[in-house]
């Protein structure tokens, strides 16, 4: 069965430090991959997506992610974290059943120290 | 463009009651998906509608149902509420063409079952 794994449940970084959130997926064909961010009490905001082509994708708020087929990974990165980046981050893949069914990872909660 | 809207934002119900949640997609979007988010199970897909037809359904009991209207607005209904139905219910809409599979989420409806 398809799955998405986010190994880190909680990460704490200092403001200005770099960030990498890990995501591994299980999917046979070329996946459609997403990163979403959720602030407390809010819905999900799309940060970036990978459908095909360039394996390094740029998103909003200075985030980028790299698709590595050989490692079944789609890690999210940011060179310098801001206090406002504190939130929960979800990696997701479109199900092989299609029709806009997303399979989400468990999420990584990011805390930012001043 | 206005984003995805969901009403109501908060609901408190008691066990055994039923509830209806509403979702208005982004203008021009014809696909609406619903997800349930709980601390224990994370984000889980409920169902997806396109042009008033349910195309995909998640692994939820029949107490969970939905529908979509000709203007693409969607409702989901939960009958005979159980304590475990307490969750954040998120709806997402997506367009066609290049933006197909790119889902935009609403702020959610927080349902509390007492």
GROMACS .gro file of N, CA, C and O in nm, chain A residues 32 34 36 38 41-44 46 49 51 88 90 94 97-102 104-105, chain B residues 9 31 33 35 37 43 45 48 55-57 88 90 94 98 100-103 105-107:
model
  176
   32UNK      N    1   0.316   1.219  -0.770
   32UNK     CA    2   0.287   1.361  -0.757
   32UNK      C    3   0.302   1.392  -0.608
   32UNK      O    4   0.229   1.336  -0.526
   34UNK      N    5   0.368   1.668  -0.269
   34UNK     CA    6   0.334   1.800  -0.218
   34UNK      C    7   0.391   1.819  -0.078
   34UNK      O    8   0.408   1.723  -0.003
   36UNK      N    9   0.268   2.070   0.242
   36UNK     CA   10   0.170   2.166   0.293
   36UNK      C   11   0.216   2.212   0.432
   36UNK      O   12   0.284   2.139   0.505
   38UNK      N   13   0.059   2.391   0.799
   38UNK     CA   14  -0.063   2.420   0.875
   38UNK      C   15  -0.027   2.494   1.003
   38UNK      O   16   0.045   2.443   1.087
   41UNK      N   17  -0.496   2.580   1.424
   41UNK     CA   18  -0.635   2.618   1.401
   41UNK      C   19  -0.667   2.656   1.258
   41UNK      O   20  -0.777   2.705   1.231
   42UNK      N   21  -0.574   2.634   1.169
   42UNK     CA   22  -0.593   2.674   1.029
   42UNK      C   23  -0.599   2.553   0.936
   42UNK      O   24  -0.572   2.440   0.975
   43UNK      N   25  -0.634   2.582   0.811
   43UNK     CA   26  -0.630   2.478   0.710
   43UNK      C   27  -0.488   2.459   0.659
   43UNK      O   28  -0.392   2.508   0.716
   44UNK      N   29  -0.477   2.386   0.550
   44UNK     CA   30  -0.346   2.356   0.492
   44UNK      C   31  -0.315   2.453   0.379
   44UNK      O   32  -0.400   2.478   0.293
   46UNK      N   33  -0.058   2.516   0.057
   46UNK     CA   34   0.036   2.448  -0.030
   46UNK      C   35   0.166   2.526  -0.038
   46UNK      O   36   0.166   2.645  -0.073
   49UNK      N   37   0.502   2.180  -0.500
   49UNK     CA   38   0.459   2.053  -0.556
   49UNK      C   39   0.562   2.004  -0.656
   49UNK      O   40   0.637   2.082  -0.715
   51UNK      N   41   0.553   1.744  -0.990
   51UNK     CA   42   0.477   1.656  -1.080
   51UNK      C   43   0.573   1.584  -1.173
   51UNK      O   44   0.559   1.465  -1.201
   88UNK      N   45   0.307   2.323   1.156
   88UNK     CA   46   0.319   2.180   1.126
   88UNK      C   47   0.326   2.162   0.975
   88UNK      O   48   0.251   2.226   0.901
   90UNK      N   49   0.331   1.901   0.642
   90UNK     CA   50   0.284   1.772   0.594
   90UNK      C   51   0.334   1.747   0.452
   90UNK      O   52   0.320   1.832   0.365
   94UNK      N   53  -0.018   1.189  -0.418
   94UNK     CA   54  -0.147   1.153  -0.477
   94UNK      C   55  -0.155   1.002  -0.485
   94UNK      O   56  -0.063   0.936  -0.533
   97UNK      N   57  -0.495   0.559  -0.682
   97UNK     CA   58  -0.635   0.559  -0.720
   97UNK      C   59  -0.677   0.690  -0.783
   97UNK      O   60  -0.786   0.702  -0.838
   98UNK      N   61  -0.589   0.790  -0.778
   98UNK     CA   62  -0.613   0.917  -0.844
   98UNK      C   63  -0.727   0.996  -0.787
   98UNK      O   64  -0.760   0.984  -0.669
   99UNK      N   65  -0.788   1.076  -0.872
   99UNK     CA   66  -0.905   1.154  -0.835
   99UNK      C   67  -0.883   1.236  -0.709
   99UNK      O   68  -0.966   1.235  -0.618
  100UNK      N   69  -0.769   1.302  -0.703
  100UNK     CA   70  -0.744   1.398  -0.597
  100UNK      C   71  -0.745   1.338  -0.457
  100UNK      O   72  -0.777   1.408  -0.361
  101UNK      N   73  -0.713   1.213  -0.445
  101UNK     CA   74  -0.700   1.152  -0.313
  101UNK      C   75  -0.555   1.164  -0.270
  101UNK      O   76  -0.465   1.105  -0.329
  102UNK      N   77  -0.533   1.244  -0.165
  102UNK     CA   78  -0.399   1.262  -0.112
  102UNK      C   79  -0.375   1.170   0.006
  102UNK      O   80  -0.463   1.151   0.091
  104UNK      N   81  -0.132   1.149   0.324
  104UNK     CA   82  -0.046   1.239   0.399
  104UNK      C   83   0.047   1.163   0.493
  104UNK      O   84   0.013   1.055   0.545
  105UNK      N   85   0.162   1.224   0.518
  105UNK     CA   86   0.245   1.179   0.628
  105UNK      C   87   0.187   1.228   0.759
  105UNK      O   88   0.090   1.305   0.762
  123UNK      N   89  -1.752   2.722   1.107
  123UNK     CA   90  -1.614   2.698   1.148
  123UNK      C   91  -1.606   2.610   1.271
  123UNK      O   92  -1.510   2.534   1.287
  145UNK      N   93  -1.377   2.003  -0.866
  145UNK     CA   94  -1.348   1.889  -0.778
  145UNK      C   95  -1.341   1.937  -0.634
  145UNK      O   96  -1.275   2.036  -0.602
  147UNK      N   97  -1.276   1.770  -0.244
  147UNK     CA   98  -1.238   1.654  -0.162
  147UNK      C   99  -1.257   1.689  -0.016
  147UNK      O  100  -1.244   1.805   0.023
  149UNK      N  101  -1.147   1.575   0.392
  149UNK     CA  102  -1.053   1.504   0.477
  149UNK      C  103  -1.091   1.522   0.623
  149UNK      O  104  -1.145   1.626   0.661
  151UNK      N  105  -0.919   1.526   1.003
  151UNK     CA  106  -0.791   1.536   1.072
  151UNK      C  107  -0.811   1.518   1.221
  151UNK      O  108  -0.885   1.594   1.285
  157UNK      N  109  -0.434   1.299   0.895
  157UNK     CA  110  -0.520   1.343   0.786
  157UNK      C  111  -0.563   1.222   0.704
  157UNK      O  112  -0.480   1.151   0.648
  159UNK      N  113  -0.840   1.076   0.401
  159UNK     CA  114  -0.930   1.109   0.291
  159UNK      C  115  -1.067   1.049   0.314
  159UNK      O  116  -1.079   0.930   0.349
  162UNK      N  117  -1.426   1.228  -0.263
  162UNK     CA  118  -1.404   1.333  -0.362
  162UNK      C  119  -1.520   1.336  -0.460
  162UNK      O  120  -1.571   1.231  -0.501
  169UNK      N  121  -1.634   1.026  -0.703
  169UNK     CA  122  -1.541   0.949  -0.782
  169UNK      C  123  -1.451   0.860  -0.697
  169UNK      O  124  -1.393   0.764  -0.747
  170UNK      N  125  -1.438   0.896  -0.570
  170UNK     CA  126  -1.345   0.822  -0.487
  170UNK      C  127  -1.393   0.831  -0.343
  170UNK      O  128  -1.448   0.933  -0.301
  171UNK      N  129  -1.372   0.724  -0.270
  171UNK     CA  130  -1.418   0.721  -0.132
  171UNK      C  131  -1.310   0.657  -0.045
  171UNK      O  132  -1.248   0.558  -0.084
  202UNK      N  133  -1.115   1.789   1.300
  202UNK     CA  134  -1.117   1.902   1.207
  202UNK      C  135  -1.148   1.843   1.069
  202UNK      O  136  -1.078   1.754   1.023
  204UNK      N  137  -1.168   1.906   0.682
  204UNK     CA  138  -1.112   1.997   0.582
  204UNK      C  139  -1.168   1.962   0.445
  204UNK      O  140  -1.179   1.844   0.410
  208UNK      N  141  -0.994   2.157  -0.638
  208UNK     CA  142  -0.890   2.161  -0.740
  208UNK      C  143  -0.951   2.187  -0.875
  208UNK      O  144  -1.070   2.157  -0.899
  212UNK      N  145  -0.350   2.191  -1.594
  212UNK     CA  146  -0.223   2.184  -1.522
  212UNK      C  147  -0.241   2.183  -1.371
  212UNK      O  148  -0.156   2.133  -1.297
  214UNK      N  149  -0.477   2.032  -1.209
  214UNK     CA  150  -0.542   1.912  -1.161
  214UNK      C  151  -0.449   1.843  -1.062
  214UNK      O  152  -0.330   1.838  -1.077
  215UNK      N  153  -0.505   1.790  -0.954
  215UNK     CA  154  -0.430   1.727  -0.845
  215UNK      C  155  -0.367   1.827  -0.750
  215UNK      O  156  -0.311   1.788  -0.649
  216UNK      N  157  -0.372   1.955  -0.782
  216UNK     CA  158  -0.323   2.057  -0.690
  216UNK      C  159  -0.441   2.104  -0.607
  216UNK      O  160  -0.529   2.173  -0.659
  217UNK      N  161  -0.444   2.067  -0.482
  217UNK     CA  162  -0.561   2.093  -0.398
  217UNK      C  163  -0.539   2.214  -0.308
  217UNK      O  164  -0.434   2.228  -0.247
  219UNK      N  165  -0.693   2.408   0.019
  219UNK     CA  166  -0.773   2.373   0.135
  219UNK      C  167  -0.843   2.494   0.197
  219UNK      O  168  -0.789   2.606   0.197
  220UNK      N  169  -0.959   2.467   0.253
  220UNK     CA  170  -1.029   2.565   0.333
  220UNK      C  171  -0.977   2.564   0.476
  220UNK      O  172  -0.891   2.481   0.511
  221UNK      N  173  -1.033   2.651   0.561
  221UNK     CA  174  -0.986   2.661   0.700
  221UNK      C  175  -1.035   2.549   0.789
  221UNK      O  176  -0.982   2.530   0.899
   0.00000   0.00000   0.00000
